Structures are given as C-alpha cells and as structure tokens.
Amino acid sequence: MSCLQTIQDYAFRSIGYGERLLPRSDFTLCEQFTLIGSGMIWNIYYGLVAIFFGFFFAVTLAMGKNSHHAYLRKPAEFFIYVFRGSPLFIQFFFAYAVFLSLKQVYPIFQPLTAAWMGATVVLLLNTSAYSAEIFFGALRSIPKGDLEAADAYGIMGLNRFKRITFPTMLRLAWPSYTNEAIFLFHATALVSFSSFPVRGQKGDALYYANYFADKTFNPFVPYPILAGYFIILTLAVITVYGIANRHLNRHLPQEKRKPARIRINLFR
Amino acid sequence: MKKLILTTAALAVTAGFAMADTVRLGTEGAYAPWNFVNDAGEIDGFERELGDELCKRASLDCTWVKNDWDSIIPNLVSGNYDAIIAGMSITAERDEVIDFTQAYTPPDPSSYVAMSADVNPETAVVAAQAATIQAAFVANNGWTLIEFASPEETVAAVKNGEADAVLADKSFLDTMVGQDGLVMLERMEAIGGGVGMGIRESDGELRAKFDTAIQSMKDDGTLNTLIAKWEVSSQW
Amino acid sequence: MFSYCTDPQTLEGLKWLSCYLTTGKHMSFYLSFGTVLVLLAITAPTALGFGFLGAMAARARFAPFRWIGKSYTAIVRGVPDIAFFLFFVIALDQAFEWMRHKVKCPDWTDPIRQGNDFVVCDAAKLPLSTSPQWVHETYGFFVAVLTFAIVFGAFAANVLYGAMRAVPRAQMETAEAYGMSQRQSFWRIMVPQMWVYALPGLSNLWMILIKATPLLFLLGVEDAVYWAKELGATKTAKFSDYPHTNWHMQYYFGLLVFYLAFTSLSERVFKRISARLSHGQATAAGEAQRKAAA
C-alpha cells in the first residue's frame, strides 16, 4: 500500500472518516505518521476551544479577583486556587465523576461524559484559572498614570475598561499568556490518560502513539513522532502569539518594540 | 538452533558449580487473581505462587518486579528484568518480539458481563480496556467499541450505563459477577492463546529452564492444583 | 499493626478503619509521599543546575555551544512531558548500559542489538543483576530524577536566560569600568543579581514540577498516585481481608488535599524568598522596601 493511499485512508480516521479498521500488522512509518497526525486534530481542537472560551472566562475571573466586593472576589479566588493547586489528572477524574452523576439526573448533560465535550470543559476551566491569575497580575501592574490620565480625559466606566484597562492588561500579560497556551496544548496529551473513554478507536494523538507502541512493542518510533508533532504545534503557537503581540504593541516606537520574551510565568 | 542447544548444555554443566542465579520476574500487580498486590503490599496471586515454585524447581534465585502493563515488553527486551509472568497470552504478534515458554494455563475464552442477560454484543456498546486483545476483537468485528484506561473503569461503565456490556478475560469477570446486578452472558469468545512466561529471544537457556520446570509441574499435577486454588482458568 | 487486627472480618467502625489504614499496603502509600518529596528535593537543584548550564551555553560566544543550548531548551520545551517520559527512561537506561559495555567488555563480540533485544555483557548491567532489590529501586529513582531534571532543566534554562538578560546593562558596564574581566563580572555581578528576576519564573516552575509528579509511575517509581489508584480499586473478599467497593473518590480526594496544601505552602515560602531577594535591589519591589524602611 502506498503512502498516499495510507494518508487517504487514515488522515481523518480520528474523526471517523476513512478506513474503519486500524492497521494491524506490518506497521509502516507512514501509517504511524498519518494516524498520530490524525489524532493531533483532537489535540488542536481541545486546545483551540479551551483557549477561545477560556479567554473570556479568565478575564471575568481576573476582574472578579480584582474586585472590592468579597462576594465576587472570594469565589474567584477559590476557583483559581483549586484549579491551579491540583494536578490536571485529578481534575479529570473528579470532573468525569460529576458529569456522570449530572447526566443521570438531567439527560441534557449527555455529551459531557464524552471526551470531545467533557475533556474540553475541564481543560477550559483549567486554563481559565491559570490565565486569570496572569491577567490578575497584569491588572495589578497597570501603571497608575495611565488610569489617572484616563480620568483626566473624562474616560469612565465601561469605556475606560475597553480603551485603557483591557488593552494594557493584555499587553502586560501577553508573554506569560503565550506560555499558558503552550502548556495547555501540552496538557491536551493527558486526555487519553484520563477517565474519559475513547469511542470507536477515534482518539487523540497519544492514543494512536500508544496503539502503535503497544502493537510494535517499540516505544522509540511512535513517541518521538508524537514529540515532533508537538514541537511543530508549539512553534505555531509561538508564531501566532508573536503576531498578536506585535499587533498589541503597534503604537510603541519601532526600536522599543522588543519581541515578547517567552518566560515561564505560570504554572500547571 | 544447534548452537543454542550447545550453549544450553554448556550452561547446564557450569550451573552445577555456580551459585543460584538471580532472575528478575516482571509482573503487573493489578490483575487479580493472576497477580495483584495484597494487603501487606506484596505481590500475590496465582502467578506469585507459580513463579516461586518454578524458581525453586529450576534452582533459581528469583526477585519480583512491578512494571506498568504498557511498557512491560519494552522493559523486558531492554533488560530491566529477565522474564514476564503477568497473565500474558501467547499471541503471534508478541511472539515476534519475545519468546514464550510453554503455556502454563490452557487457552480460556473471554466473556461478557452486562446488567441483563439478553444484551446482544453485536448491536450493543461494548466496553474493553484500551490496547487489549478484547478491544481489538470488538473493533475488528465492527461493533461499537468504547475503550477505558483500566479494567476497573470498564466494569464501572457498565454499571453506570455508559456501556451495555464489557468484554474481558473470564477469570477477571468471574470476580465481578453478582456486584450491583452484573450478570455474565452465555456468549463467549475464543480469543487469545494460553498464558505463558515471556522471555527475551536471546535468552534461550532461561527459557529452557522454565520450560522444564513448567513441564514437571504439569506432570506431577501441582499446576492443576494451583489453577484450581486460584480459579484462573480450566485445568490441563 | 494492632493486636486486634488478626481477624478484620469481625471488626466494625473505627476499629476496622484503624486496622485498614495501617496495613502494609497503606504504609507503602504513606511512604510514597516521602518518595515524592525526596524526588522533588533532589530534582529541583539538579534541574536548576541543568538550567544554569543550558542558559550559559545559550549565551556562549562559541557558536556550537550556543546551538546546543538553544536547541536543548527549544526541543525539550516543545514536547509534552508525558510524551517524553514514555520513551526517554528506557533510552537513558540503554545509553548508560551501552557506555559501560564499551568500557567494561571491550572484547565482547556478540552484537548488542539482537533483533529486538538489547543485550550487554553481565558486568555492564545497571544495576548488576545480582544486586539486591533496593539497589534496583534506587537506580530507578535516580533515572527518574535525571529525566525530570532534564525536562525541567530546559524550562529553567529559559527562565535563567531571560533573567540574565534582565540584569540592567548599566550594572555590567560599571563592572567593566572597574576593570573586571568577563568571567569576574559574570560571577560577581550578574549571577548574584539575576535571581530576583528569575524568581517568579522559577517559583512557577516549581509548581509545575509538583503537579508533574503524578506522572512518576510512568518512570517506574511507585508514587502516591499509583498507590491511591491501587488502594482505591474494588477489593473482593477473596483477595483482601478488607473488602470494599470502588473508593477512588476518597483516595483521590486525599491526594487533592495534599497537592493543594503543598502548593499553597510553597507559594508562601516563595513570597518570603522574594521579599528577601528584593532587598536592596534596583527593582520596584526593592524600592518599595527601601521606602517603607525609611
């Protein structure tokens, strides 16, 4: 079977298109590359959805934590503390248990016990907590002068948030937020080690890497392939966030526009 | 092959003078009744007793090592232990990479457990542990497969309705039947071969020693007694 | 453990629980928390060492060193730790044995790779197959520490590299003006000052490290998560004196409390260190301290 044929058969296997049966013997490098790459579709999906929705939730949480009102601050603080303080796999475990019992009471929660929905929700909550902490730190370090200047111009309320607070917060938080995005994509690899089941052999990249390692008894081929895909993904994330960073800092004089240093400023 | 026999013979001679060799036995420790960790935190079960007895008969000094199932073969070929004794079925795939001793239990069917006896696996959602022969069997038949990371979770999935039935080794499911209304289906699947010890292909002497020891246990009936005691499979 | 524990079936309530919680298996569980802490205590300085070397290499003027330093940080940071752990330990172990084999058995003629097998002479085995079990366990632990240190060293290198660049240029220029050599100004001016800039990054790294310890079992070390999983699984009366249903929920809750407590304790310690390091530094925090004292 030619490699092109393999790609046709398996490139979208992870989302249910193409050959139903996975290869069972005489595993070629091409098959391993194609299937593990096919699994990456899920990793990218988890990452993108969690980052997109997590962003809005994180901003809300950061505002909550920065609030003067205890009834807003305390829940936000608690949420961030729990999700940042515990290992992701324990979060997966408890979330799955909660989703199961929810589903039994309200059938509307049916999709939550499937990885495509449930694992995404957990990753979303997790990344929100980390990002919220970053945004909170940035909110606290917005130069006082900026806000005073806004007051002087009579920019108030929502307008001030939209034009001054929010953009400045993003600018300050961006390097750390880039790191969080990288870590989040790495965390998507944990999904196939979590309690969420895999249906019809439609799994993520680690599921297929595991499949090949199990069939060939040789971990030295599939896992480095997986690692290679993730390196590419990481580079892509850094590039996209770098472009966003340039956009955020476009008002600065050219020579001061240093590329954001990728510093590890948050933790998982 | 000739060379192998010669070296084995040579070793048999030298073994008489040498001290007992240390042989490291790798097992999983999470697969009752074959092998599991008992209350005292030690490896216990059918294979623990069997392995100790085999080592005694082959005058080997054995120690036990726990290893994750997923990496149990890579660690064997890499030399971190000398034999796998972990309820491992002899399959053609595995036999390409490692060698097996003769089987110490006969092939046993896999069976289904469900909440009601009239579930039809062909149309139902069948749970299996990921990367097992049972998972491959369900997938190859084109039935609806749902895979979990551990055997425990597959059974839990049937109880909470995520799956209609679970397919696994009969001896494992036997320990689960009766809990919360779980029943075993009449249908069985003959997948997997007998269970044997896995040994590096380059380690012919060790394989020969264990082969002899297993044969002697088969001959004097102690193996059958052990199988009956732990209820792991049918007898020889 | 207790004298009344000989027949657990007859016990009830607290007495049963006291026996249950003191079985040999539970003792291994409690000890495994120690294992995790020891691993963290050894890994952190080792990873910092790797990070320091990596950062120095990335700054080196000799181009090949620079390439090595930069590709080490870029590649290792690009890979999820879990994917790395799944193959790296075996690779590391084989690399060690291969090197020992070359040194100890020069006249060995058989190939090392025989089909799938990796065969080295008996003297090159690590540890020797005759050594007692605790040597094997210590060796496995050591390999796990090294793997963790290599992974987290790459992140630390990145943090330290940034911190070295964050030390104000004027400080280095002043050092040069005083006639210090490159080496002197690096060790006497840059290294003492960079820590305050590195601390936020390093503290976060420490937190990531804590939360990566559940992956230890992939490296062949029996950690708290492994035992919690094992103990929480359903136990039937046939194989245990303490049969129970699936108690993963309870055990994992215990782990959750442990990790939450440990991370918040760490956060508090880092706050203190940060305050101490900021003392007398040319940063906003240092300035605030100075003003408060004045």
Short mmCIF file of C-alpha atoms in Angstrom, two decimals, chain B residues 2-228:
data_model
loop_
_atom_site.label_atom_id
_atom_site.label_comp_id
_atom_site.label_asym_id
_atom_site.label_seq_id
_atom_site.Cartn_x
_atom_site.Cartn_y
_atom_site.Cartn_z
CA LYS B 2 22.30 -26.24 17.25
CA LYS B 3 24.43 -23.55 18.79
CA LEU B 4 21.62 -22.79 21.21
CA ILE B 5 21.44 -26.38 22.38
CA LEU B 6 25.20 -26.49 22.80
CA THR B 7 25.29 -23.36 24.91
CA THR B 8 22.40 -24.65 26.96
CA ALA B 9 24.25 -27.87 27.58
CA ALA B 10 27.41 -25.98 28.46
CA LEU B 11 25.48 -23.85 30.86
CA ALA B 12 23.83 -26.83 32.44
CA VAL B 13 27.30 -28.12 33.25
CA THR B 14 28.59 -24.86 34.66
CA ALA B 15 25.37 -24.25 36.55
CA GLY B 16 26.25 -27.17 38.76
CA PHE B 17 29.24 -25.30 40.11
CA ALA B 18 27.88 -21.77 40.15
CA MET B 19 25.68 -20.28 42.79
CA ALA B 20 21.99 -19.96 42.02
CA ASP B 21 21.46 -17.14 39.51
CA THR B 22 19.33 -14.16 40.34
CA VAL B 23 16.41 -13.95 37.97
CA ARG B 24 14.13 -10.92 37.97
CA LEU B 25 10.48 -11.62 37.28
CA GLY B 26 8.39 -8.75 35.95
CA THR B 27 4.65 -8.57 36.65
CA GLU B 28 1.89 -6.01 36.65
CA GLY B 29 0.37 -6.45 40.09
CA ALA B 30 -3.10 -5.26 39.11
CA TYR B 31 -4.81 -8.29 37.63
CA ALA B 32 -6.46 -10.48 40.26
CA PRO B 33 -6.47 -13.43 40.56
CA TRP B 34 -3.37 -13.76 38.36
CA ASN B 35 -1.23 -11.20 40.07
CA PHE B 36 -2.14 -8.44 42.48
CA VAL B 37 -0.83 -6.55 45.47
CA ASN B 38 -2.12 -7.94 48.75
CA ASP B 39 -2.93 -6.10 51.98
CA ALA B 40 0.68 -6.32 53.08
CA GLY B 41 1.78 -4.55 49.91
CA GLU B 42 3.42 -7.62 48.40
CA ILE B 43 2.81 -9.26 45.05
CA ASP B 44 0.41 -12.15 45.48
CA GLY B 45 -1.83 -14.37 43.39
CA PHE B 46 -1.66 -17.38 41.14
CA GLU B 47 1.47 -16.27 39.34
CA ARG B 48 3.30 -15.38 42.52
CA GLU B 49 2.92 -18.91 43.81
CA LEU B 50 3.62 -20.38 40.40
CA GLY B 51 6.72 -18.28 39.85
CA ASP B 52 8.19 -19.06 43.25
CA GLU B 53 7.61 -22.76 42.70
CA LEU B 54 9.14 -22.67 39.21
CA CYS B 55 12.21 -20.90 40.50
CA LYS B 56 12.59 -23.48 43.25
CA ARG B 57 12.41 -26.30 40.73
CA ALA B 58 14.88 -24.62 38.39
CA SER B 59 17.09 -23.70 41.39
CA LEU B 60 17.00 -20.03 40.53
CA ASP B 61 17.01 -17.19 42.98
CA CYS B 62 14.06 -15.02 41.93
CA THR B 63 13.03 -11.49 42.80
CA TRP B 64 9.78 -9.79 41.81
CA VAL B 65 9.49 -6.50 39.99
CA LYS B 66 6.35 -4.49 39.30
CA ASN B 67 6.03 -2.77 35.94
CA ASP B 68 3.29 -0.87 34.16
CA TRP B 69 1.49 -3.09 31.63
CA ASP B 70 2.01 -0.67 28.73
CA SER B 71 5.79 -0.85 28.91
CA ILE B 72 6.17 -4.39 30.18
CA ILE B 73 7.62 -5.80 26.92
CA PRO B 74 9.94 -2.86 26.07
CA ASN B 75 11.41 -3.13 29.55
CA LEU B 76 11.98 -6.85 29.13
CA VAL B 77 13.83 -6.55 25.84
CA SER B 78 15.81 -3.67 27.31
CA GLY B 79 16.99 -5.98 30.08
CA ASN B 80 15.36 -4.45 33.15
CA TYR B 81 14.07 -7.86 34.17
CA ASP B 82 14.51 -11.34 32.78
CA ALA B 83 11.01 -12.78 32.46
CA ILE B 84 7.42 -11.57 32.26
CA ILE B 85 4.93 -13.53 34.29
CA ALA B 86 1.83 -11.37 34.13
CA GLY B 87 -1.12 -13.30 32.71
CA MET B 88 0.22 -12.62 29.22
CA SER B 89 -1.50 -14.59 26.46
CA ILE B 90 0.78 -16.12 23.87
CA THR B 91 -0.03 -14.29 20.62
CA ALA B 92 1.69 -14.30 17.24
CA GLU B 93 2.32 -10.55 17.50
CA ARG B 94 4.10 -10.84 20.80
CA ASP B 95 5.94 -13.95 19.72
CA GLU B 96 7.66 -11.93 17.01
CA VAL B 97 9.29 -9.74 19.60
CA ILE B 98 9.85 -12.02 22.57
CA ASP B 99 9.87 -15.77 23.20
CA PHE B 100 7.37 -17.63 25.31
CA THR B 101 7.76 -20.68 27.48
CA GLN B 102 5.15 -23.35 27.01
CA ALA B 103 1.77 -22.26 28.30
CA TYR B 104 1.07 -22.78 31.98
CA THR B 105 -2.67 -22.34 31.63
CA PRO B 106 -4.78 -23.55 28.71
CA PRO B 107 -6.47 -21.00 26.42
CA ASP B 108 -9.53 -19.61 28.11
CA PRO B 109 -12.41 -17.77 26.49
CA SER B 110 -13.21 -14.14 27.03
CA SER B 111 -16.71 -13.43 28.26
CA TYR B 112 -19.18 -10.60 28.52
CA VAL B 113 -20.72 -9.10 31.61
CA ALA B 114 -23.80 -6.89 31.41
CA MET B 115 -26.68 -5.66 33.54
CA SER B 116 -29.14 -8.01 31.85
CA ALA B 117 -28.65 -11.40 30.23
CA ASP B 118 -30.32 -10.52 26.92
CA VAL B 119 -27.80 -7.95 25.69
CA ASN B 120 -26.55 -8.65 22.18
CA PRO B 121 -22.89 -7.59 21.87
CA GLU B 122 -23.20 -7.11 18.13
CA THR B 123 -25.62 -4.23 18.48
CA ALA B 124 -24.66 -3.00 21.94
CA VAL B 125 -21.95 -0.65 23.13
CA VAL B 126 -19.13 -2.92 24.29
CA ALA B 127 -16.51 -1.67 26.73
CA ALA B 128 -12.96 -3.01 26.82
CA GLN B 129 -9.63 -1.96 28.25
CA ALA B 130 -7.63 0.06 25.71
CA ALA B 131 -4.93 -1.86 23.83
CA THR B 132 -6.07 -5.35 24.77
CA ILE B 133 -6.89 -8.31 22.54
CA GLN B 134 -10.53 -7.83 23.52
CA ALA B 135 -10.55 -4.22 22.30
CA ALA B 136 -9.01 -5.33 19.01
CA PHE B 137 -11.60 -8.10 18.70
CA VAL B 138 -14.56 -5.74 19.11
CA ALA B 139 -13.06 -3.18 16.74
CA ASN B 140 -12.30 -5.77 14.09
CA ASN B 141 -15.86 -7.06 14.19
CA GLY B 142 -17.08 -3.55 13.53
CA TRP B 143 -19.12 -3.37 16.72
CA THR B 144 -19.44 -0.25 18.81
CA LEU B 145 -16.33 -0.13 20.96
CA ILE B 146 -15.71 2.11 23.95
CA GLU B 147 -12.25 1.94 25.49
CA PHE B 148 -11.20 2.79 29.03
CA ALA B 149 -7.75 3.08 30.55
CA SER B 150 -8.19 0.41 33.24
CA PRO B 151 -10.25 -2.80 33.61
CA GLU B 152 -11.95 -1.37 36.68
CA GLU B 153 -13.33 1.52 34.65
CA THR B 154 -14.78 -0.81 32.01
CA VAL B 155 -16.88 -2.57 34.64
CA ALA B 156 -17.87 0.75 36.20
CA ALA B 157 -19.02 1.91 32.75
CA VAL B 158 -21.48 -0.98 32.53
CA LYS B 159 -22.82 -0.21 35.99
CA ASN B 160 -23.42 3.45 35.23
CA GLY B 161 -24.84 2.87 31.77
CA GLU B 162 -22.02 4.25 29.64
CA ALA B 163 -21.64 0.81 28.06
CA ASP B 164 -24.05 -2.11 27.68
CA ALA B 165 -21.53 -4.89 28.18
CA VAL B 166 -17.86 -5.38 28.95
CA LEU B 167 -15.65 -7.93 27.22
CA ALA B 168 -12.68 -9.22 29.23
CA ASP B 169 -10.95 -12.38 30.41
CA LYS B 170 -13.43 -14.73 32.01
CA SER B 171 -11.36 -15.22 35.16
CA PHE B 172 -11.31 -11.47 35.76
CA LEU B 173 -15.05 -11.06 35.16
CA ASP B 174 -15.84 -14.04 37.37
CA THR B 175 -14.72 -11.94 40.32
CA MET B 176 -17.13 -9.17 39.29
CA VAL B 177 -20.34 -11.12 38.64
CA GLY B 178 -23.01 -10.50 41.25
CA GLN B 179 -21.91 -6.97 42.15
CA ASP B 180 -24.76 -4.50 41.68
CA GLY B 181 -26.69 -6.89 39.45
CA LEU B 182 -23.94 -7.73 36.95
CA VAL B 183 -24.58 -10.97 35.04
CA MET B 184 -22.44 -12.94 32.64
CA LEU B 185 -23.73 -13.52 29.12
CA GLU B 186 -23.81 -17.02 27.72
CA ARG B 187 -21.85 -15.98 24.67
CA MET B 188 -18.08 -16.44 24.92
CA GLU B 189 -15.32 -15.53 22.50
CA ALA B 190 -12.30 -17.74 21.93
CA ILE B 191 -9.64 -15.08 21.64
CA GLY B 192 -6.12 -15.28 22.93
CA GLY B 193 -3.99 -18.32 23.49
CA GLY B 194 -2.73 -19.96 26.61
CA VAL B 195 -0.76 -17.92 29.11
CA GLY B 196 3.00 -18.32 29.21
CA MET B 197 6.09 -16.60 30.54
CA GLY B 198 7.68 -14.05 28.23
CA ILE B 199 11.46 -14.26 27.86
CA ARG B 200 13.98 -12.39 25.71
CA GLU B 201 14.70 -14.13 22.42
CA SER B 202 18.41 -14.06 23.18
CA ASP B 203 17.86 -15.83 26.49
CA GLY B 204 17.28 -19.41 25.32
CA GLU B 205 18.82 -21.02 28.40
CA LEU B 206 16.44 -19.34 30.80
CA ARG B 207 13.51 -20.31 28.63
CA ALA B 208 14.66 -23.93 28.62
CA LYS B 209 14.92 -23.93 32.40
CA PHE B 210 11.44 -22.57 32.92
CA ASP B 211 10.05 -24.87 30.25
CA THR B 212 11.41 -27.87 32.11
CA ALA B 213 10.07 -26.57 35.40
CA ILE B 214 6.60 -25.95 33.97
CA GLN B 215 6.61 -29.43 32.41
CA SER B 216 7.49 -31.01 35.74
CA MET B 217 4.67 -29.11 37.45
CA LYS B 218 2.26 -30.24 34.76
CA ASP B 219 3.43 -33.84 35.11
CA ASP B 220 3.03 -34.16 38.85
CA GLY B 221 -0.31 -32.33 38.93
CA THR B 222 0.80 -29.42 41.12
CA LEU B 223 -0.02 -26.99 38.36
CA ASN B 224 -3.63 -28.16 38.22
CA THR B 225 -3.90 -27.85 41.98
CA LEU B 226 -2.66 -24.28 41.77
CA ILE B 227 -5.05 -23.43 38.92
CA ALA B 228 -7.93 -24.85 40.94
#
